[in-house]
Short mmCIF file of C-alpha atoms in Angstrom, two decimals:
data_model
loop_
_atom_site.label_atom_id
_atom_site.label_comp_id
_atom_site.label_asym_id
_atom_site.label_seq_id
_atom_site.Cartn_x
_atom_site.Cartn_y
_atom_site.Cartn_z
CA MET A 1089 -22.61 63.06 28.60
CA ARG A 1090 -23.75 63.55 32.09
CA ALA A 1091 -24.65 59.65 32.31
CA ALA A 1092 -21.04 58.96 30.75
CA ALA A 1093 -19.07 60.91 33.66
CA LEU A 1094 -21.30 58.93 36.15
CA LEU A 1095 -20.39 55.58 34.97
CA PRO A 1096 -16.95 55.46 36.46
CA VAL A 1097 -18.29 56.47 39.69
CA LEU A 1098 -20.95 53.82 39.87
CA LEU A 1099 -18.23 51.05 38.64
CA LEU A 1100 -16.13 52.14 41.60
CA ALA A 1101 -18.97 52.12 43.94
CA ALA A 1102 -20.15 48.67 42.83
CA GLN A 1103 -16.52 47.53 42.99
CA ALA A 1104 -16.04 48.49 46.71
CA ALA A 1105 -19.43 46.82 47.37
CA MET A 1106 -18.29 43.59 46.00
CA ALA A 1107 -15.13 43.80 47.53
CA GLN A 1108 -16.47 44.21 51.07
CA GLN A 1109 -16.67 40.62 52.51
CA THR A 1110 -19.75 39.83 54.10
CA GLN A 1111 -21.64 36.71 55.25
CA GLU A 1112 -25.28 36.21 57.08
CA VAL A 1113 -24.95 33.94 60.27
CA ALA A 1114 -28.21 33.33 62.14
CA GLY A 1115 -29.59 36.29 60.63
CA ALA A 1116 -27.12 38.52 61.84
CA LEU A 1117 -24.65 40.45 58.67
CA LYS A 1118 -21.03 39.72 59.47
CA GLN A 1119 -18.25 41.48 57.57
CA ASN A 1120 -14.37 41.67 57.67
CA TRP A 1121 -14.87 45.20 58.95
CA PHE A 1122 -11.08 45.39 59.50
CA ASP A 1123 -10.24 44.25 56.08
CA ASP A 1124 -7.86 41.73 57.61
CA PRO A 1125 -6.51 39.51 54.81
CA PHE A 1126 -8.14 36.02 54.67
CA PHE A 1127 -7.58 33.45 52.08
CA GLN A 1128 -7.64 29.91 50.74
CA VAL A 1129 -4.05 28.60 49.44
CA SER A 1130 -5.26 25.23 48.70
CA THR A 1131 -8.41 22.81 48.38
CA GLY A 1132 -6.99 19.18 48.45
CA LEU A 1133 -9.39 18.04 51.46
CA ALA A 1134 -12.95 19.28 50.08
CA ALA A 1135 -14.51 17.61 53.29
CA CYS A 1136 -12.30 20.27 55.54
CA THR A 1137 -14.42 22.50 57.65
CA THR A 1138 -14.38 26.14 56.43
CA PRO A 1139 -12.92 28.70 58.99
CA GLU A 1140 -15.36 31.55 60.15
CA GLY A 1141 -12.28 34.08 59.05
CA PRO A 1142 -12.28 37.79 60.74
CA PHE A 1143 -15.95 38.19 60.23
CA TYR A 1144 -18.00 40.11 62.88
CA THR A 1145 -21.23 41.83 63.65
CA ALA A 1146 -21.55 45.42 64.04
CA GLU A 1147 -21.79 44.90 68.06
CA GLU A 1148 -18.52 42.54 67.66
CA ARG A 1149 -16.74 44.98 65.80
CA ARG A 1150 -17.44 47.84 68.63
CA THR A 1151 -16.06 45.52 71.22
CA GLN A 1152 -12.93 44.90 68.98
CA THR A 1153 -12.08 48.55 67.99
CA HIS A 1154 -10.35 49.47 71.41
CA SER A 1155 -8.42 46.47 71.81
CA ARG A 1156 -7.27 46.31 68.14
CA LEU A 1157 -6.24 50.01 68.70
CA GLU A 1158 -4.33 49.02 72.03
CA ARG A 1159 -2.83 45.74 70.38
CA GLY A 1160 -1.92 47.80 67.29
CA THR A 1161 0.08 50.31 69.21
CA SER A 1162 1.49 48.10 71.76
CA CYS A 1163 3.97 46.74 69.21
CA TRP A 1164 4.95 50.24 68.27
CA LEU A 1165 5.43 51.26 71.70
CA ALA A 1166 7.62 47.99 72.55
CA GLY A 1167 9.91 49.00 69.77
CA LYS A 1168 8.95 45.60 67.85
CA CYS A 1169 7.58 47.63 65.02
CA THR A 1170 8.34 50.65 62.97
CA ASP A 1171 4.85 51.61 62.28
CA SER A 1172 2.83 52.66 64.86
CA ASN A 1173 0.26 50.16 64.08
CA ALA A 1174 0.91 46.51 63.61
CA TYR A 1175 -2.33 45.90 61.60
CA ARG A 1176 -0.53 48.08 58.65
CA TYR A 1177 1.70 44.99 58.01
CA ASP A 1178 -1.00 42.86 57.38
CA LYS A 1179 -1.88 43.52 53.88
CA PRO A 1180 1.67 43.69 52.41
CA LEU A 1181 2.50 40.45 54.35
CA ALA A 1182 -0.28 38.40 52.54
CA PRO A 1183 1.08 37.84 49.17
CA LYS A 1184 4.40 37.07 50.80
CA VAL A 1185 2.98 34.67 53.14
CA ARG A 1186 0.42 32.94 49.98
CA ALA A 1187 3.64 32.46 48.07
CA ALA A 1188 5.72 31.15 51.00
CA LEU A 1189 2.95 28.52 51.83
CA LEU A 1190 2.38 27.74 47.89
CA ALA A 1191 6.19 26.82 47.58
CA VAL A 1192 5.86 24.16 50.24
CA PRO A 1193 5.80 20.74 48.95
CA GLY A 1194 2.47 18.83 49.19
CA VAL A 1195 0.62 21.96 50.28
CA ARG A 1196 -2.09 21.28 47.61
CA SER A 1197 -2.77 17.92 49.26
CA GLY A 1198 -4.58 19.75 52.11
CA SER A 1199 -7.14 22.50 52.32
CA VAL A 1200 -5.28 25.71 54.25
CA TRP A 1201 -6.68 29.11 54.86
CA VAL A 1202 -4.71 32.12 56.00
CA MET A 1203 -5.90 34.68 58.01
CA ILE A 1204 -3.44 37.59 59.03
CA GLN A 1205 -3.90 40.17 62.29
CA ARG A 1206 -1.26 42.48 63.56
CA ARG A 1207 1.72 40.54 61.64
CA TRP A 1208 -0.24 37.21 63.31
CA VAL A 1209 -0.61 34.43 60.68
CA TYR A 1210 -3.28 31.86 61.31
CA LEU A 1211 -3.18 28.63 59.41
CA GLN A 1212 -6.57 27.13 59.23
CA GLY A 1213 -7.71 23.98 57.86
CA CYS A 1214 -6.84 20.45 57.34
CA VAL A 1215 -3.72 18.68 56.05
CA PRO A 1216 -3.04 15.23 55.50
CA THR A 1217 -0.18 14.47 57.69
CA PRO A 1218 1.50 16.54 60.91
CA ALA A 1219 4.46 16.65 58.79
CA LEU A 1220 2.70 18.90 56.31
CA ALA A 1221 1.41 21.06 59.17
CA ARG A 1222 5.25 21.60 60.54
CA ARG A 1223 6.42 22.59 57.24
CA LEU A 1224 3.90 24.86 56.47
CA GLU A 1225 4.24 26.76 60.00
CA ARG A 1226 7.97 26.89 59.27
CA ALA A 1227 7.33 28.63 56.05
CA ALA A 1228 4.88 31.12 57.35
CA ARG A 1229 7.36 31.87 60.65
CA ALA A 1230 10.33 32.41 57.89
CA VAL A 1231 8.51 35.48 56.14
CA PRO A 1232 9.94 38.60 57.32
CA ASP A 1233 7.48 40.83 59.82
CA VAL A 1234 5.79 38.08 60.60
CA GLU A 1235 5.53 37.98 64.45
CA THR A 1236 3.65 34.98 65.32
CA VAL A 1237 2.19 31.69 63.56
CA VAL A 1238 -0.85 30.11 65.19
CA PRO A 1239 -1.17 26.63 63.65
CA ASP A 1240 -4.80 25.70 63.50
CA LEU A 1241 -4.58 22.88 61.58
CA MET A 1242 -6.08 19.58 61.95
CA THR A 1243 -4.83 16.45 60.52
CA GLY A 1244 -7.34 14.59 58.14
CA THR A 1245 -11.08 16.07 58.17
CA ARG A 1246 -12.76 14.21 61.02
CA GLY A 1247 -13.21 15.76 64.54
CA LYS A 1248 -13.81 19.15 65.73
CA PRO A 1249 -11.72 21.87 64.16
CA PRO A 1250 -9.27 23.98 66.53
CA TYR A 1251 -10.59 26.97 65.23
CA PRO A 1252 -13.86 28.91 64.83
CA VAL A 1253 -16.04 27.47 61.76
CA TYR A 1254 -18.24 29.23 59.41
CA PRO A 1255 -20.95 29.52 60.04
CA VAL A 1256 -21.37 30.06 63.47
CA ALA A 1257 -24.65 28.73 64.86
CA GLY A 1258 -26.54 30.44 67.86
CA ARG A 1259 -24.37 33.75 67.44
#
């Protein structure tokens, strides 16, 4: 009977452990400490360099905590947010941004990732044409509560990406 009662608790603990996104770079464990939305919407250009995403070491987390508190609250103090923390918009925005981007004709021909932090949408990855990059940017900007869109998309898969990449050597 006792084992049966523990099973749901163990399952929840296992789910939480799997849900915590982690990566190891140069021996340092990086995690998505702030649980920022980070997802891929298309995989059409397989050679596209994968973005690093919102992964930080414990030390990077400590240095970011203060600035994130300040930036999240400044939105509310400036009257731009109804919530006292701009980062609380991010999780509800993620499915809306995903749907808006998936509705863009041609999106599946690129490899596009999205990271959302404090109502800012970062579009990262590779697209076959500059026109597709502009359409994706417009679609993300049109989502209510999106404050800014950062279009870190490159045309094709050659060259240095305009975004931090995974894995980052030497960090």
